[in-house]
Coordinates of C-alpha atoms in Angstrom, one line a residue:
M1 CA 106.2 -80.7 -203.3
P2 CA 105.0 -83.3 -200.7
D3 CA 101.4 -83.3 -199.8
N4 CA 100.8 -81.4 -196.5
N5 CA 97.6 -83.3 -195.7
A6 CA 99.4 -86.6 -195.9
K7 CA 102.1 -85.4 -193.4
R8 CA 99.5 -84.2 -190.9
T9 CA 97.7 -87.6 -191.1
E10 CA 101.0 -89.4 -190.5
N11 CA 101.8 -87.2 -187.4
K12 CA 98.4 -87.9 -185.9
S13 CA 98.9 -91.6 -186.2
L14 CA 102.3 -91.4 -184.5
D15 CA 100.8 -89.4 -181.6
A16 CA 98.1 -92.0 -181.2
E17 CA 100.7 -94.7 -180.9
L18 CA 102.8 -92.7 -178.5
F19 CA 100.0 -92.0 -176.1
S20 CA 98.1 -95.3 -176.5
S21 CA 97.1 -97.4 -173.5
E22 CA 99.8 -99.9 -174.4
A23 CA 102.5 -97.2 -174.1
Y24 CA 101.1 -95.8 -170.8
P25 CA 99.3 -98.2 -168.5
A26 CA 96.2 -97.1 -166.6
E27 CA 98.0 -96.6 -163.2
E28 CA 100.4 -94.2 -164.7
T29 CA 97.7 -92.3 -166.5
R30 CA 95.9 -91.8 -163.1
T31 CA 99.1 -90.8 -161.4
Y32 CA 99.6 -87.8 -163.7
G33 CA 95.9 -87.1 -164.0
D34 CA 94.0 -85.4 -166.8
E35 CA 92.0 -82.3 -167.2
T36 CA 89.1 -83.8 -165.3
D37 CA 91.2 -84.2 -162.2
T38 CA 91.9 -80.4 -161.8
P39 CA 90.1 -79.0 -158.6
A40 CA 86.9 -77.1 -159.2
R41 CA 88.3 -74.0 -157.3
A42 CA 91.4 -74.0 -159.4
R43 CA 89.4 -74.3 -162.6
K44 CA 87.1 -71.5 -161.6
K45 CA 90.0 -69.2 -160.7
S46 CA 91.9 -69.9 -163.8
T47 CA 88.9 -69.0 -165.9
K48 CA 88.3 -65.6 -164.1
K49 CA 89.3 -62.6 -166.1
K50 CA 91.7 -60.2 -164.4
R51 CA 90.9 -56.6 -164.4
P52 CA 93.6 -54.0 -165.2
A53 CA 95.3 -52.4 -162.2
S54 CA 93.9 -49.0 -163.0
K55 CA 90.3 -50.3 -162.8
R56 CA 91.1 -52.1 -159.5
K57 CA 92.1 -48.8 -157.9
R58 CA 88.9 -47.1 -158.9
S59 CA 86.7 -49.8 -157.4
G60 CA 85.0 -49.7 -153.9
Q61 CA 87.9 -51.5 -152.2
P62 CA 90.9 -49.2 -151.6
H63 CA 94.3 -50.3 -152.5
A64 CA 96.6 -51.5 -149.7
D65 CA 98.6 -48.2 -149.9
Q66 CA 95.4 -46.3 -149.7
N67 CA 94.5 -48.2 -146.5
R68 CA 97.8 -47.3 -144.9
K69 CA 97.4 -43.7 -145.8
T70 CA 94.0 -43.3 -144.2
L71 CA 95.3 -44.5 -140.8
F72 CA 97.3 -41.3 -140.5
S73 CA 95.0 -38.8 -142.3
V74 CA 91.7 -37.3 -141.5
N75 CA 88.7 -37.6 -143.8
R76 CA 86.8 -34.4 -143.6
F77 CA 83.6 -36.3 -144.6
Q78 CA 84.0 -38.9 -141.9
K79 CA 81.1 -39.0 -139.4
P80 CA 82.2 -38.0 -135.9
I81 CA 82.1 -40.8 -133.3
G82 CA 80.6 -40.6 -129.9
F83 CA 82.2 -41.1 -126.5
F84 CA 81.2 -44.8 -126.2
E85 CA 82.3 -45.4 -129.8
W86 CA 85.7 -43.8 -129.1
M87 CA 86.1 -45.7 -125.8
S88 CA 85.2 -49.0 -127.5
G89 CA 87.7 -48.4 -130.3
A90 CA 85.1 -47.9 -133.1
G91 CA 86.8 -47.0 -136.3
R92 CA 90.1 -48.5 -135.3
R93 CA 91.7 -51.2 -137.4
E94 CA 92.0 -53.4 -134.3
S95 CA 90.9 -53.3 -130.7
R96 CA 93.5 -53.0 -128.0
G97 CA 93.2 -54.5 -124.6
R98 CA 90.4 -56.1 -122.7
T99 CA 86.8 -54.8 -123.0
I100 CA 84.1 -54.3 -120.4
K101 CA 80.4 -53.7 -120.9
I102 CA 78.8 -50.6 -119.5
L103 CA 75.2 -49.5 -120.3
G104 CA 75.1 -51.9 -123.1
H105 CA 78.3 -50.6 -124.7
E106 CA 81.6 -52.5 -125.0
I107 CA 84.4 -50.3 -123.6
T108 CA 88.1 -50.8 -124.0
F109 CA 89.5 -51.2 -120.5
W110 CA 92.6 -49.0 -120.5
P111 CA 91.1 -45.8 -121.9
F112 CA 88.2 -46.2 -119.6
F113 CA 90.5 -46.8 -116.6
L114 CA 92.6 -43.7 -117.4
V115 CA 89.5 -41.4 -117.8
L116 CA 88.1 -42.9 -114.5
M117 CA 91.3 -42.2 -112.6
A118 CA 91.4 -38.6 -113.9
L119 CA 87.9 -38.1 -112.7
V120 CA 88.7 -39.7 -109.3
L121 CA 91.7 -37.4 -109.0
V122 CA 89.7 -34.3 -109.8
G123 CA 87.0 -35.3 -107.3
A124 CA 89.5 -36.0 -104.6
I125 CA 91.1 -32.5 -105.1
V126 CA 87.7 -30.8 -105.0
L127 CA 86.7 -32.7 -101.8
D128 CA 90.1 -32.0 -100.2
N129 CA 89.8 -28.3 -100.9
A130 CA 86.4 -28.2 -99.4
S131 CA 87.3 -30.1 -96.2
I132 CA 88.5 -27.7 -93.4
Q133 CA 91.1 -28.9 -91.0
V134 CA 91.4 -27.6 -87.4
D135 CA 95.0 -27.3 -86.1
S136 CA 94.9 -27.1 -82.3
N137 CA 98.0 -25.9 -80.3
T138 CA 98.8 -25.0 -76.8
V139 CA 101.4 -22.2 -76.5
T140 CA 103.3 -21.7 -73.3
I141 CA 104.0 -18.1 -72.3
V142 CA 106.2 -17.8 -69.2
G143 CA 104.6 -15.4 -66.7
L144 CA 101.2 -15.5 -68.3
P145 CA 98.7 -13.8 -65.9
A146 CA 96.2 -16.2 -64.3
D147 CA 93.3 -14.4 -65.9
L148 CA 94.6 -15.4 -69.3
E149 CA 95.2 -19.0 -68.5
G150 CA 93.3 -21.1 -71.1
Y151 CA 92.5 -18.0 -73.2
T152 CA 91.8 -19.3 -76.7
L153 CA 92.5 -17.7 -80.1
L154 CA 90.7 -18.6 -83.3
V155 CA 93.1 -17.8 -86.2
I156 CA 91.9 -17.6 -89.8
S157 CA 93.8 -16.4 -92.8
D158 CA 93.9 -16.2 -96.6
L159 CA 90.2 -16.6 -97.5
N160 CA 90.9 -14.7 -100.7
G161 CA 87.3 -14.2 -101.6
S162 CA 86.5 -18.0 -101.5
R163 CA 83.3 -19.5 -100.3
F164 CA 82.8 -22.7 -98.2
G165 CA 79.2 -23.5 -98.8
D166 CA 76.3 -21.2 -99.4
E167 CA 77.0 -18.0 -97.3
Q168 CA 80.0 -19.7 -95.8
N169 CA 77.8 -22.3 -94.0
S170 CA 80.4 -25.1 -94.1
L171 CA 83.0 -22.8 -92.6
L172 CA 80.7 -21.4 -90.0
R173 CA 79.5 -24.9 -88.9
R174 CA 83.1 -25.9 -88.4
I175 CA 83.8 -22.7 -86.4
Q176 CA 80.6 -23.1 -84.3
S177 CA 81.9 -26.5 -83.1
L178 CA 84.9 -24.8 -81.5
D179 CA 85.4 -23.0 -78.2
Y180 CA 87.3 -19.7 -78.4
D181 CA 87.5 -16.3 -76.9
C182 CA 88.4 -14.1 -79.8
V183 CA 89.1 -14.3 -83.6
F184 CA 92.0 -13.0 -85.6
L185 CA 91.8 -12.6 -89.4
L186 CA 95.4 -12.4 -90.7
G187 CA 94.9 -10.7 -94.1
D188 CA 94.2 -11.7 -97.7
M189 CA 90.6 -12.2 -96.7
V190 CA 89.4 -10.3 -99.8
G191 CA 92.3 -10.9 -102.2
K192 CA 93.1 -9.4 -105.6
G193 CA 89.6 -10.1 -106.9
G194 CA 88.3 -7.3 -104.6
D195 CA 85.0 -9.2 -103.8
A196 CA 84.4 -8.5 -100.1
Q197 CA 81.0 -10.3 -99.9
P198 CA 82.5 -13.7 -98.9
L199 CA 84.3 -11.9 -96.0
Y200 CA 81.1 -10.1 -95.0
E201 CA 79.2 -13.4 -95.0
L202 CA 81.8 -14.8 -92.6
L203 CA 81.6 -11.8 -90.3
E204 CA 77.8 -11.8 -90.3
G205 CA 77.9 -15.5 -89.4
L206 CA 80.4 -15.0 -86.6
G207 CA 78.3 -12.1 -85.1
T208 CA 79.5 -9.9 -82.3
R209 CA 79.4 -12.3 -79.4
K210 CA 83.2 -12.7 -79.6
P211 CA 85.5 -9.9 -80.7
V212 CA 87.0 -10.2 -84.2
Y213 CA 90.3 -8.4 -85.0
F214 CA 91.7 -8.2 -88.6
I215 CA 94.6 -6.8 -90.6
C216 CA 95.2 -6.2 -94.3
G217 CA 97.2 -8.6 -96.5
D218 CA 99.5 -8.0 -99.4
S219 CA 96.8 -9.1 -101.9
D220 CA 94.0 -7.1 -100.3
P221 CA 93.0 -3.8 -101.9
G222 CA 94.4 -0.8 -100.0
P223 CA 94.5 -0.3 -97.1
Y224 CA 94.1 3.3 -98.3
V225 CA 92.1 4.6 -101.3
P226 CA 94.2 6.3 -104.0
T227 CA 92.5 9.7 -103.4
A228 CA 90.9 10.8 -100.2
R229 CA 87.1 10.9 -100.3
N230 CA 85.6 14.4 -100.4
I231 CA 83.3 13.8 -97.5
T232 CA 82.8 15.1 -94.0
G233 CA 83.6 12.4 -91.5
T234 CA 86.5 10.6 -89.7
L235 CA 89.9 10.0 -91.2
E236 CA 89.1 6.3 -91.5
Q237 CA 86.0 7.1 -93.5
M238 CA 88.0 9.4 -95.8
L239 CA 90.9 7.1 -96.4
L240 CA 90.4 3.4 -95.8
E241 CA 89.2 1.0 -98.5
D242 CA 85.6 0.2 -98.8
W243 CA 86.1 -3.4 -97.7
I244 CA 87.8 -2.3 -94.5
L245 CA 85.0 0.1 -93.7
G246 CA 82.4 -2.6 -94.5
A247 CA 84.2 -5.1 -92.1
M248 CA 84.2 -2.4 -89.4
E249 CA 80.5 -1.8 -89.9
R250 CA 79.9 -5.5 -89.2
G251 CA 81.7 -5.3 -85.9
A252 CA 85.3 -6.3 -86.8
I253 CA 88.2 -4.3 -85.3
Y254 CA 90.9 -3.1 -87.7
V255 CA 94.4 -3.4 -86.1
D256 CA 96.7 -0.9 -87.7
S257 CA 98.0 0.4 -84.4
P258 CA 98.4 -1.2 -80.9
I259 CA 95.2 -2.1 -79.0
C260 CA 94.9 -3.0 -75.4
V261 CA 92.4 -5.8 -74.5
E262 CA 91.6 -6.1 -70.8
V263 CA 90.7 -9.6 -69.6
D264 CA 89.6 -9.2 -66.0
S265 CA 92.8 -7.7 -64.4
A266 CA 95.1 -8.9 -67.2
K267 CA 96.2 -6.9 -70.2
L268 CA 96.6 -8.4 -73.7
W269 CA 98.2 -6.0 -76.2
L270 CA 97.6 -6.5 -79.9
S271 CA 99.9 -4.8 -82.5
P272 CA 100.5 -5.0 -86.2
A273 CA 103.9 -6.6 -86.8
T274 CA 105.0 -3.6 -88.9
M275 CA 105.4 -1.6 -85.7
L276 CA 107.6 -4.1 -83.9
N277 CA 110.9 -2.3 -84.5
I278 CA 109.8 1.4 -84.8
N279 CA 111.2 4.0 -82.5
A280 CA 107.9 5.5 -81.2
A281 CA 109.2 8.9 -80.2
N282 CA 111.1 9.5 -83.4
N283 CA 108.2 8.3 -85.5
Q284 CA 105.7 10.6 -83.8
A285 CA 108.0 13.6 -84.1
R286 CA 108.6 12.9 -87.8
Y287 CA 104.9 12.9 -88.7
E288 CA 104.2 15.9 -86.5
D289 CA 106.8 17.9 -88.5
Q290 CA 105.4 16.6 -91.8
V291 CA 101.8 17.6 -90.9
A292 CA 103.1 21.1 -89.9
Q293 CA 104.8 21.5 -93.3
E294 CA 101.9 20.3 -95.3
T295 CA 99.5 22.6 -93.4
D296 CA 101.7 25.5 -94.4
G297 CA 101.5 24.2 -98.0
V298 CA 97.7 24.0 -97.9
L299 CA 97.5 27.6 -96.7
A300 CA 99.9 28.6 -99.5
G301 CA 97.6 26.9 -102.0
L302 CA 99.7 23.9 -103.0
D303 CA 97.6 21.2 -104.5
A304 CA 100.0 18.4 -103.6
D305 CA 100.0 19.2 -99.9
Y306 CA 96.2 19.5 -100.0
A307 CA 95.9 16.0 -101.5
S308 CA 98.5 14.4 -99.1
I309 CA 97.7 16.0 -95.8
P310 CA 94.8 13.7 -94.9
Y311 CA 97.1 10.7 -95.2
T312 CA 99.9 12.3 -93.2
T313 CA 97.4 13.3 -90.5
Y314 CA 96.1 9.7 -90.3
R315 CA 99.7 8.4 -90.0
K316 CA 100.5 10.9 -87.3
Q317 CA 97.4 9.6 -85.4
L318 CA 98.8 6.0 -85.7
A319 CA 102.2 7.3 -84.5
V320 CA 100.6 8.8 -81.4
E321 CA 98.7 5.6 -80.6
L322 CA 102.0 3.7 -80.9
A323 CA 103.8 6.0 -78.6
T324 CA 100.9 5.8 -76.1
A325 CA 101.1 2.0 -76.2
V326 CA 104.9 2.0 -75.7
A327 CA 104.5 4.2 -72.7
N328 CA 101.7 2.0 -71.1
M329 CA 103.0 -1.5 -71.8
N330 CA 104.4 -3.4 -68.8
A331 CA 106.7 -6.4 -68.7
T332 CA 103.9 -8.4 -67.1
D333 CA 101.5 -7.7 -70.0
V334 CA 101.1 -10.2 -72.8
H335 CA 101.9 -9.0 -76.3
L336 CA 100.5 -10.6 -79.5
S337 CA 101.7 -9.3 -82.8
L338 CA 99.6 -9.8 -86.0
A339 CA 101.3 -10.3 -89.3
H340 CA 100.2 -11.4 -92.7
Q341 CA 103.7 -12.3 -94.0
V342 CA 106.0 -13.7 -91.5
P343 CA 108.5 -11.1 -90.3
S344 CA 112.2 -11.8 -91.0
D345 CA 114.3 -13.4 -88.3
E346 CA 116.5 -10.2 -88.3
L347 CA 113.5 -8.0 -87.5
I348 CA 112.3 -10.3 -84.7
D349 CA 115.8 -10.4 -83.3
A350 CA 116.1 -6.6 -83.3
S351 CA 112.7 -6.2 -81.7
C352 CA 113.7 -8.6 -78.9
A353 CA 117.0 -6.8 -78.3
H354 CA 115.5 -3.5 -77.2
D355 CA 115.5 -2.4 -73.6
A356 CA 111.8 -2.5 -72.4
T357 CA 112.5 0.0 -69.6
S358 CA 113.6 2.7 -72.1
K359 CA 109.9 3.1 -73.3
T360 CA 111.1 3.6 -76.8
Y361 CA 109.9 0.5 -78.6
L362 CA 107.2 -2.0 -78.2
T363 CA 108.2 -4.9 -75.9
E364 CA 109.1 -8.1 -77.6
A365 CA 106.1 -10.1 -78.9
D366 CA 105.3 -13.2 -76.8
L367 CA 103.6 -14.6 -79.8
I368 CA 103.6 -13.6 -83.5
L369 CA 100.6 -14.9 -85.6
A370 CA 101.1 -15.0 -89.4
G371 CA 99.6 -16.6 -92.6
H372 CA 100.4 -15.9 -96.2
S373 CA 102.2 -19.1 -97.2
C374 CA 99.0 -21.2 -97.4
G375 CA 100.9 -24.2 -96.3
G376 CA 102.9 -24.1 -99.6
V377 CA 99.6 -24.4 -101.7
M378 CA 101.0 -27.6 -103.4
R379 CA 102.6 -30.3 -101.3
L380 CA 104.4 -33.5 -102.2
P381 CA 104.2 -36.8 -100.3
L382 CA 107.2 -37.2 -97.9
I383 CA 108.6 -33.8 -99.0
G384 CA 106.0 -31.3 -98.0
A385 CA 105.8 -27.8 -99.6
F386 CA 108.2 -27.3 -102.4
Y387 CA 107.7 -23.5 -102.7
I388 CA 106.4 -20.6 -100.6
D389 CA 106.4 -16.9 -101.5
N390 CA 109.2 -15.7 -99.3
P391 CA 112.4 -14.5 -101.1
S392 CA 114.1 -13.8 -97.8
L393 CA 114.4 -17.5 -97.1
D394 CA 117.2 -19.8 -98.3
R395 CA 116.8 -20.9 -101.9
Y396 CA 114.4 -18.0 -102.3
G397 CA 111.5 -20.0 -100.9
W398 CA 112.1 -23.3 -102.8
F399 CA 111.9 -26.4 -100.6
P400 CA 111.5 -24.5 -97.4
A401 CA 112.0 -25.8 -93.9
K402 CA 108.8 -27.0 -92.2
E403 CA 108.9 -24.2 -89.6
D404 CA 108.9 -21.6 -92.4
V405 CA 105.7 -23.1 -93.9
S406 CA 103.4 -23.7 -90.9
G407 CA 103.2 -24.5 -87.3
L408 CA 104.9 -23.2 -84.2
S409 CA 108.6 -22.2 -83.9
V410 CA 110.8 -20.0 -81.8
V411 CA 112.9 -17.0 -83.0
S412 CA 114.9 -15.2 -80.4
E413 CA 112.6 -14.6 -77.4
S414 CA 109.4 -14.7 -79.5
Q415 CA 107.3 -17.6 -80.6
V416 CA 106.0 -17.6 -84.2
Y417 CA 102.9 -19.4 -85.3
I418 CA 102.0 -19.7 -89.1
T419 CA 98.6 -21.0 -90.1
K420 CA 98.0 -22.7 -93.5
G421 CA 94.9 -20.6 -94.2
L422 CA 91.9 -21.4 -96.3
S423 CA 92.7 -20.7 -99.9
T424 CA 95.6 -20.2 -102.3
N425 CA 98.4 -17.6 -102.5
S426 CA 97.7 -15.3 -105.4
N427 CA 101.5 -14.9 -105.8
V428 CA 101.8 -18.6 -106.7
P429 CA 99.4 -18.7 -109.7
L430 CA 100.4 -22.1 -111.1
M431 CA 97.3 -23.9 -109.9
P432 CA 94.1 -22.3 -108.5
F433 CA 93.7 -25.0 -105.9
R434 CA 95.5 -26.7 -103.1
L435 CA 97.2 -30.1 -103.6
L436 CA 97.5 -32.5 -100.7
N437 CA 97.0 -29.5 -98.5
Q438 CA 93.6 -29.2 -96.7
P439 CA 92.3 -25.7 -95.8
Q440 CA 93.1 -24.9 -92.2
I441 CA 91.8 -22.8 -89.3
S442 CA 93.8 -22.8 -86.1
V443 CA 92.9 -22.8 -82.4
I444 CA 95.6 -21.6 -80.0
T445 CA 95.3 -21.9 -76.3
L446 CA 97.5 -19.8 -74.0
T447 CA 99.0 -21.3 -70.9
A448 CA 101.7 -20.7 -68.3
K449 CA 102.3 -24.4 -67.8
L450 CA 105.4 -25.9 -69.2
P451 CA 104.9 -28.8 -71.7
D452 CA 105.9 -32.3 -70.6
S453 CA 108.7 -32.3 -73.2
M454 CA 110.3 -29.3 -71.5
L455 CA 109.8 -30.8 -68.0
G456 CA 111.4 -34.0 -69.2

């Protein structure tokens, strides 16, 4: 057997000859390099011991998959961040958009801009809802008596229990800057909330130096209490709602039947629009018969008639007052009709078609005053109101014509004026504020002079 040691010695000598300086010159040795030519960073990296994958996942640095997961999950142990930290993008993997510096904090521009715009919008709506607009109109009534020339009406509607300043100071200051002869409150002054104090504050501020007339709106409580009060007093005290009695105690005049206002030698009739198309004689006879029947029922001990006879007696009283007004109205008198909701065109047409000489119906209204629509509550630029609560209109009140929302229009022989009012319509509960629609009070001046547009 050959000697293994001898073979290893022989191989070493061959290797020495093969890699000797004669076989490979110095230039070629430097070209390929040797162990000493390896960069220090590479040598250090090559000597680092790799950890198993399982240990790497347990270390403080999360795996890439774990990083991706935490972007879409919530760590319940994570400390909540403040507003400035959220605005500056703290905790995000990267900042988006430009940054600005406020109060020593760097704020990402776009979130700050959006929040700022929202605050500006809210502030603009609040200021707009607190700014009271005055709509001034001159209404021509042909044959207006000379004593009523320039007679001015202040029209207010739809307060709905709102306040404009402490004790209505802002509203009262606006009113005190105006010149007027009487005030008309066209309903929904209390509203569904039933708080009459804002209305009382307005009435107390107005005082009694100018007459104030008011009617009930569809959102106001009443006008009658459900059960007659068991007291000794007038029918009004027994039947009318507390807020109506409170307004009357403060000097306001409740118009639930025609009233004649004498201005020097001229007569101005005020009526509720609900009586425009009622046959006065037939109405009076009907309630007189009903009172007689219920009186017999009370004597017979019928509880139902005992409960209802105060209401029937009060309605008979109103029927008598209507018949008296029909009998005393003349063609030369001026007739103003007060409405909360605008009467339908059909009712106005019918009321104008009656023969005034028959003394059966009220004469046609020269001017009908109304509210209720609140200018549409929400308005759009270039479009105007997109809904009002009036199902009798085309499209059931959606996208109404301008004359159905506010302002002055003509129906048959009557003129109709609709004020935008002060608050919102409770039948449109989408937003409890007005949008692009300032609160409004109206000043209407009566004249017999024809406007320039008609003369032209």
